[in-house]
Amino acid sequence: MTEESFEPWRSKKAAILARYTTSERLTLTSFDLSPAEKAALQGPASVTDKVKNRLEQLDDFEEGSLKEMLNLSQQEYVSRIDELSHQLQSAWQQDQRVRSLKIAIQCSKLLVDTSVIQFYPSKFVLVTDVLDTFGQLVYGRLLEMAQYMAPGAVVPGRLPDDFTPNQVPESAKETCRNWFFKIASIRELTPRLYVEAAVLKCYKFLQENEHQEALLRLAHMTRGIGDPLVSLYARSYLCRVGMSVAPIYKDHLTLSFKDFLKCYSQVQSDTVQNTLALQKMEMQSYLQLYSPGLDWILQCMAHRSSESILNDILIDGRKQCNSALLLNSIMTAFKPEYIAARTSQFIEHIRACEDSGFPKHLLFKTLGLCLVVADPPESQKLQILNDAWQSIVRLRGAAAYVACAEVWMEYALRHFGEREIDTILGDIIKHVTPDRAFEQHYGQLQSIVDKIVTHIHDFSRLFSINKFLPFIDLFQKESVKVEVCKLVLETFVRYQLEPTSDLVIVNALMFLARIMHDSVNALSLEDEMRHIGQLVCGFLKRVSVGTDYEQQLSFAVESRSSFSNLEPVLVYLVQSVNELAIETRRVVKGHHTRKTAAFVRACSAYSFITIPSVGNVLLRLNLYLVSGQVALLNHCLSQADSFFKAAISLLPDVPVVMEIDGKLRSTEPLLLDYIANLCSTLLVVPDPPESGVLYLARGLLNVLQTYAWDFNSDAKVKAYLSILSLLSAMAQETYAYHITGVDSDDRLYGNDPKFLAELQKLSDTILGEVLQQLHELADVPQRQGALAVALLGVGIVHGDLADAKFATLLANLWALALKTGGTDSRLLSRHATYLRRQKAAGRAIADELIQRL
């Protein structure tokens, strides 16, 4: 079946196997190879011998070659059934047709056994899978034999998919009849019925409409099965086969259903009662064993049926058994639209039906599931909720109550507002609080929260439900409570597109976010911490306190104390406070008042206090640099100075390798980029009077000298080149850029000779270190050439090209780069072009350098 309204059997099997399990020991009947089978395995034989062997095999099977396998666990039992299925296929491939039939018979006999009755539905699934395999093998074999001579064809070919019996050759028909004769000779009713049903499709080879007659005949045969559970599942299998071979035919379905109604009274018989007493099973559990089989029969009846069929079934059911089991299966099988249109009628049926052990809470749960999919009449929606809830609150036991409340909560969410939701939540709290019953139902209570946040995306509405947060408090197991908080925060982050200033929302979500934060400890997984950090950051980004900047800073202070263990949150808070300081500067247009100046200093202090709590060294370095730049823009010179000093002091803590994106990578490329960025910032940072000339640049140089650089890398020299570029820029009369309102060293020193002398002295020291490194790389020409080109580039851009001595140095570097080879010639060509253009523009360049190039 391909229609969406019809749920195929294969989609039901997994749920049945998972639900109906047992810890009892099971018994399985098996058999050994008979002498006739052993002879068949020894080699080819004549046709007469084959026929004789097959007759002997059937006789052996009937005469007792069987043996019992006792005390099997459920897993062993399932494995044995799988093994039988493989044996059946293996025997078929070896042309042992009778042995395959024997295995099919053996498996079908297992369905007579109800010694471990709670496992019966699962056993039915396992055994009928084997029977289906047998039926497919027989049908496939007959299809291969039925070679058909199409009109105009030279050689016979395969029958078309829509073949008729007239196209089937007589030999194939004879083989087909033989199969049915063999099956008809099976002495026991139940295996004979099951095996014939398994090969029922083969009637297609014999006669038109034979399927319908066989289905009706087999449906009558099920009346001979005494056990009501066994007979129900036999009818269920017959209906399943009928849907595949004659999906439009309904007579056998109606007969099977009416026979079930007539036999239903047997569940109260002494035989059944004794069986239940022996196996210590309650009637409530026993009746639930019927559900899969009865659901399937009714689903087959409901398929492509009108609503009148539903009315007829309800009338017949109420007259003959009025069972809760039947009512539950009816609601499961028919279209939810049919059920929803008669919701009030079904509530009356549920109240009036005989309990007989089948739990009524399952009826309300099934009805609720129908109403979640299809809407009842508009005028009846509230009355339906009131009528259903009156019955639900009277249910005994928290488990039954919560199972219904979970489903009906979604109905209320679909059709009603906060008042009704609040009432239901309050009632749930009232029912699950005694004896701490909520601890046994965390999964269902969590599902209720999920349904609420799925339907209510407006958090002002959500937190107007007074009982919502008390409901969250029911989750007292930390791991479950954290998952619930994640659920709420994820919904807020996904659907709250605009920042909110609603204090009710902010305070409630802050409470939930703190719960998530407090669950983080040293044993928490990194992914878990990252996820929680992302959710908290998403929440904080969506909080707004308007233009009250002091209130925003206070909120950041509160957030820092609340989420001190979440590194992503700390990083976000520092950046948000930096943005706040920049926004303040924008509002005052760079001209701070006493109040705003004090505020941006407070922002800098916040960042300076928070950054050390960040564990990642590279993140800390970047935060120090950015915060220092923000402080500088806001004329907080002493604060900026502190940030830069902290950044420089932190450089030795940068490891040589770090795990980045799950892989160990060298930090040198990141460190070199950072140093270049820091040097470009230090150009505009004025020297404090109390600290001496170039104290930040000297501090940076000292740190780089002591850093544990990789011996096989030129990163240290490249870092020195960044400082050389900085010192060269500092030597200019006017710097290339400034920060408005900040007097950099070009204005402080005014090109003072002493200042220039300090620059020259420091530059000579660095240049000497670089040249020493060049000399030491004489044995590594590739690295030496690359380093020479790098130094040449810095010298051409930043050096005094009119100085003959310096020009000679650059010419030598040029020659060295050419000598070592491996250098990009295009880069050298661009250097030469740049020098010629500078010469043409009037820049003083030594003639010797131009000539050498």
Tab-separated table of C-alpha atoms in Angstrom, residues 595-812:
chain	number	residue	atom	x	y	z
A	595	LYS	CA	30.254	62.048	33.504
A	596	THR	CA	30.830	60.276	30.202
A	597	ALA	CA	34.583	60.232	30.772
A	598	ALA	CA	34.041	58.515	34.100
A	599	PHE	CA	31.640	56.066	32.402
A	600	VAL	CA	34.072	54.989	29.648
A	601	ARG	CA	36.785	54.574	32.298
A	602	ALA	CA	34.384	52.302	34.168
A	603	CYS	CA	33.903	50.334	30.952
A	604	SER	CA	37.680	49.950	30.611
A	605	ALA	CA	37.931	48.855	34.235
A	606	TYR	CA	35.220	46.246	33.643
A	607	SER	CA	37.112	44.815	30.682
A	608	PHE	CA	40.446	44.865	32.506
A	609	ILE	CA	38.942	42.936	35.421
A	610	THR	CA	37.081	40.434	33.214
A	611	ILE	CA	39.730	39.509	30.637
A	612	PRO	CA	42.005	37.523	33.018
A	613	SER	CA	39.116	35.079	33.588
A	614	VAL	CA	39.263	34.022	29.929
A	615	GLY	CA	41.254	30.810	29.680
A	616	ASN	CA	42.296	30.897	26.028
A	617	VAL	CA	45.567	32.873	25.720
A	618	LEU	CA	44.946	34.056	22.156
A	619	LEU	CA	41.475	35.280	23.065
A	620	ARG	CA	42.903	37.150	26.042
A	621	LEU	CA	45.570	38.778	23.875
A	622	ASN	CA	43.024	39.970	21.338
A	623	LEU	CA	40.702	41.256	24.039
A	624	TYR	CA	43.542	43.231	25.653
A	625	LEU	CA	44.434	44.757	22.299
A	626	VAL	CA	40.882	45.655	21.296
A	627	SER	CA	40.040	46.990	24.757
A	628	GLY	CA	43.230	49.077	24.702
A	629	GLN	CA	42.277	50.507	21.315
A	630	VAL	CA	38.792	51.365	22.625
A	631	ALA	CA	40.288	53.028	25.700
A	632	LEU	CA	42.641	55.011	23.453
A	633	LEU	CA	39.741	56.191	21.288
A	634	ASN	CA	38.013	57.426	24.444
A	635	HIS	CA	41.197	59.247	25.667
A	636	CYS	CA	41.599	56.860	28.620
A	637	LEU	CA	45.373	56.866	28.248
A	638	SER	CA	46.336	55.242	31.529
A	639	GLN	CA	43.763	52.484	30.985
A	640	ALA	CA	44.990	51.922	27.428
A	641	ASP	CA	48.532	51.784	28.717
A	642	SER	CA	47.526	49.075	31.210
A	643	PHE	CA	45.865	47.000	28.492
A	644	PHE	CA	48.917	47.134	26.217
A	645	LYS	CA	51.311	46.318	29.054
A	646	ALA	CA	49.109	43.342	30.008
A	647	ALA	CA	49.086	42.165	26.386
A	648	ILE	CA	52.873	42.379	26.085
A	649	SER	CA	53.327	40.599	29.417
A	650	LEU	CA	51.040	37.809	28.237
A	651	LEU	CA	52.971	37.062	25.035
A	652	PRO	CA	55.391	34.590	26.719
A	653	ASP	CA	52.384	32.480	27.740
A	654	VAL	CA	51.421	31.776	24.128
A	655	PRO	CA	52.198	28.070	23.492
A	656	VAL	CA	54.132	27.031	20.416
A	657	VAL	CA	51.224	24.791	19.323
A	658	MET	CA	47.543	24.880	20.179
A	659	GLU	CA	44.503	22.794	19.357
A	660	ILE	CA	42.543	24.793	16.782
A	661	ASP	CA	39.444	23.291	15.154
A	662	GLY	CA	40.300	19.915	16.623
A	663	LYS	CA	43.870	19.833	15.279
A	664	LEU	CA	47.230	20.803	16.754
A	665	ARG	CA	48.511	23.815	14.852
A	666	SER	CA	51.467	26.161	15.229
A	667	THR	CA	50.592	29.494	16.820
A	668	GLU	CA	53.414	31.385	15.074
A	669	PRO	CA	51.316	32.697	12.137
A	670	LEU	CA	48.686	33.970	14.592
A	671	LEU	CA	51.348	35.445	16.853
A	672	LEU	CA	53.063	37.279	13.982
A	673	ASP	CA	49.764	38.778	12.835
A	674	TYR	CA	49.048	39.863	16.392
A	675	ILE	CA	52.467	41.509	16.811
A	676	ALA	CA	52.009	43.399	13.520
A	677	ASN	CA	48.578	44.603	14.700
A	678	LEU	CA	49.989	45.587	18.100
A	679	CYS	CA	52.860	47.531	16.486
A	680	SER	CA	50.452	49.473	14.280
A	681	THR	CA	48.546	50.458	17.439
A	682	LEU	CA	51.666	51.374	19.436
A	683	LEU	CA	52.535	54.001	16.810
A	684	VAL	CA	49.789	56.298	18.144
A	685	VAL	CA	50.215	55.447	21.848
A	686	PRO	CA	52.022	58.309	23.604
A	687	ASP	CA	54.796	57.570	26.088
A	688	PRO	CA	53.672	58.333	29.657
A	689	PRO	CA	56.010	60.841	31.316
A	690	GLU	CA	56.791	58.480	34.185
A	691	SER	CA	57.755	55.497	32.023
A	692	GLY	CA	60.530	56.767	29.740
A	693	VAL	CA	60.972	56.874	25.981
A	694	LEU	CA	59.672	53.934	23.903
A	695	TYR	CA	58.980	51.863	26.981
A	696	LEU	CA	56.210	49.791	25.324
A	697	ALA	CA	58.333	49.096	22.237
A	698	ARG	CA	61.296	48.137	24.460
A	699	GLY	CA	59.057	45.911	26.536
A	700	LEU	CA	57.782	44.174	23.418
A	701	LEU	CA	61.348	43.660	22.171
A	702	ASN	CA	62.442	42.188	25.506
A	703	VAL	CA	59.534	39.752	25.490
A	704	LEU	CA	60.295	38.644	21.921
A	705	GLN	CA	63.920	38.005	22.828
A	706	THR	CA	62.960	35.637	25.645
A	707	TYR	CA	60.060	33.872	23.878
A	708	ALA	CA	60.589	30.160	23.140
A	709	TRP	CA	60.639	30.412	19.345
A	710	ASP	CA	60.852	27.351	17.143
A	711	PHE	CA	64.524	26.927	16.168
A	712	ASN	CA	63.555	25.856	12.648
A	713	SER	CA	61.397	28.926	12.083
A	714	ASP	CA	62.125	32.534	11.102
A	715	ALA	CA	59.153	33.865	13.076
A	716	LYS	CA	61.357	35.679	15.576
A	717	VAL	CA	63.107	37.656	12.831
A	718	LYS	CA	59.774	38.464	11.175
A	719	ALA	CA	58.537	39.810	14.503
A	720	TYR	CA	61.688	41.965	14.707
A	721	LEU	CA	60.898	43.304	11.248
A	722	SER	CA	57.472	44.435	12.480
A	723	ILE	CA	59.184	46.393	15.284
A	724	LEU	CA	61.664	47.865	12.757
A	725	SER	CA	58.716	49.088	10.716
A	726	LEU	CA	57.213	50.625	13.879
A	727	LEU	CA	60.447	52.421	14.795
A	728	SER	CA	60.810	53.745	11.254
A	729	ALA	CA	57.256	55.130	11.356
A	730	MET	CA	58.000	56.738	14.740
A	731	ALA	CA	60.960	58.585	13.213
A	732	GLN	CA	58.706	60.570	10.875
A	733	GLU	CA	57.992	64.219	11.587
A	734	THR	CA	54.279	63.536	11.261
A	735	TYR	CA	52.804	60.094	11.753
A	736	ALA	CA	50.705	58.456	9.048
A	737	TYR	CA	47.618	58.412	11.269
A	738	HIS	CA	46.425	59.719	14.624
A	739	ILE	CA	43.586	59.340	17.059
A	740	THR	CA	41.546	62.486	17.469
A	741	GLY	CA	42.298	64.117	20.789
A	742	VAL	CA	45.377	61.971	21.511
A	743	ASP	CA	48.842	63.520	21.129
A	744	SER	CA	51.153	60.830	19.816
A	745	ASP	CA	54.953	60.908	20.165
A	746	ASP	CA	55.421	62.972	16.987
A	747	ARG	CA	53.686	65.843	18.789
A	748	LEU	CA	55.143	65.131	22.196
A	749	TYR	CA	58.776	65.013	21.072
A	750	GLY	CA	58.534	67.181	17.944
A	751	ASN	CA	61.332	65.312	16.159
A	752	ASP	CA	63.664	65.843	19.113
A	753	PRO	CA	67.249	64.659	18.374
A	754	LYS	CA	67.400	62.666	21.614
A	755	PHE	CA	64.209	60.873	20.654
A	756	LEU	CA	65.526	60.149	17.178
A	757	ALA	CA	68.807	58.945	18.701
A	758	GLU	CA	66.870	56.469	20.869
A	759	LEU	CA	65.012	55.265	17.807
A	760	GLN	CA	68.259	54.838	15.883
A	761	LYS	CA	69.899	52.992	18.732
A	762	LEU	CA	67.033	50.577	19.106
A	763	SER	CA	66.791	50.085	15.337
A	764	ASP	CA	70.515	49.292	15.109
A	765	THR	CA	70.125	46.681	17.827
A	766	ILE	CA	67.235	44.987	16.045
A	767	LEU	CA	68.957	45.188	12.658
A	768	GLY	CA	72.064	43.616	14.150
A	769	GLU	CA	69.952	40.701	15.486
A	770	VAL	CA	68.390	40.194	12.057
A	771	LEU	CA	71.738	40.274	10.239
A	772	GLN	CA	73.169	37.826	12.772
A	773	GLN	CA	70.305	35.466	12.020
A	774	LEU	CA	70.990	35.871	8.289
A	775	HIS	CA	74.605	34.919	8.849
A	776	GLU	CA	73.637	31.827	10.872
A	777	LEU	CA	71.409	30.621	8.036
A	778	ALA	CA	74.291	30.303	5.585
A	779	ASP	CA	73.808	26.523	5.557
A	780	VAL	CA	70.078	26.889	4.784
A	781	PRO	CA	70.051	28.979	1.574
A	782	GLN	CA	66.292	28.762	1.034
A	783	ARG	CA	65.476	30.299	4.432
A	784	GLN	CA	68.367	32.754	4.105
A	785	GLY	CA	67.082	33.992	0.735
A	786	ALA	CA	63.483	34.373	1.972
A	787	LEU	CA	64.673	36.302	5.020
A	788	ALA	CA	66.886	38.541	2.883
A	789	VAL	CA	63.904	39.437	0.676
A	790	ALA	CA	61.748	40.192	3.756
A	791	LEU	CA	64.422	42.499	5.205
A	792	LEU	CA	64.922	44.080	1.786
A	793	GLY	CA	61.203	44.906	1.577
A	794	VAL	CA	61.189	46.558	5.002
A	795	GLY	CA	64.359	48.486	4.162
A	796	ILE	CA	63.042	49.769	0.835
A	797	VAL	CA	59.758	50.984	2.344
A	798	HIS	CA	60.940	52.299	5.719
A	799	GLY	CA	64.710	52.923	5.443
A	800	ASP	CA	66.769	56.006	4.563
A	801	LEU	CA	67.615	55.176	0.972
A	802	ALA	CA	69.812	58.283	0.603
A	803	ASP	CA	72.297	56.855	3.129
A	804	ALA	CA	75.118	55.251	1.122
A	805	LYS	CA	75.940	52.720	3.836
A	806	PHE	CA	72.315	51.612	4.135
A	807	ALA	CA	71.976	51.529	0.347
A	808	THR	CA	75.004	49.216	0.196
A	809	LEU	CA	73.329	46.922	2.736
A	810	LEU	CA	70.181	46.731	0.636
A	811	ALA	CA	72.198	46.038	-2.519
A	812	ASN	CA	73.970	43.193	-0.722
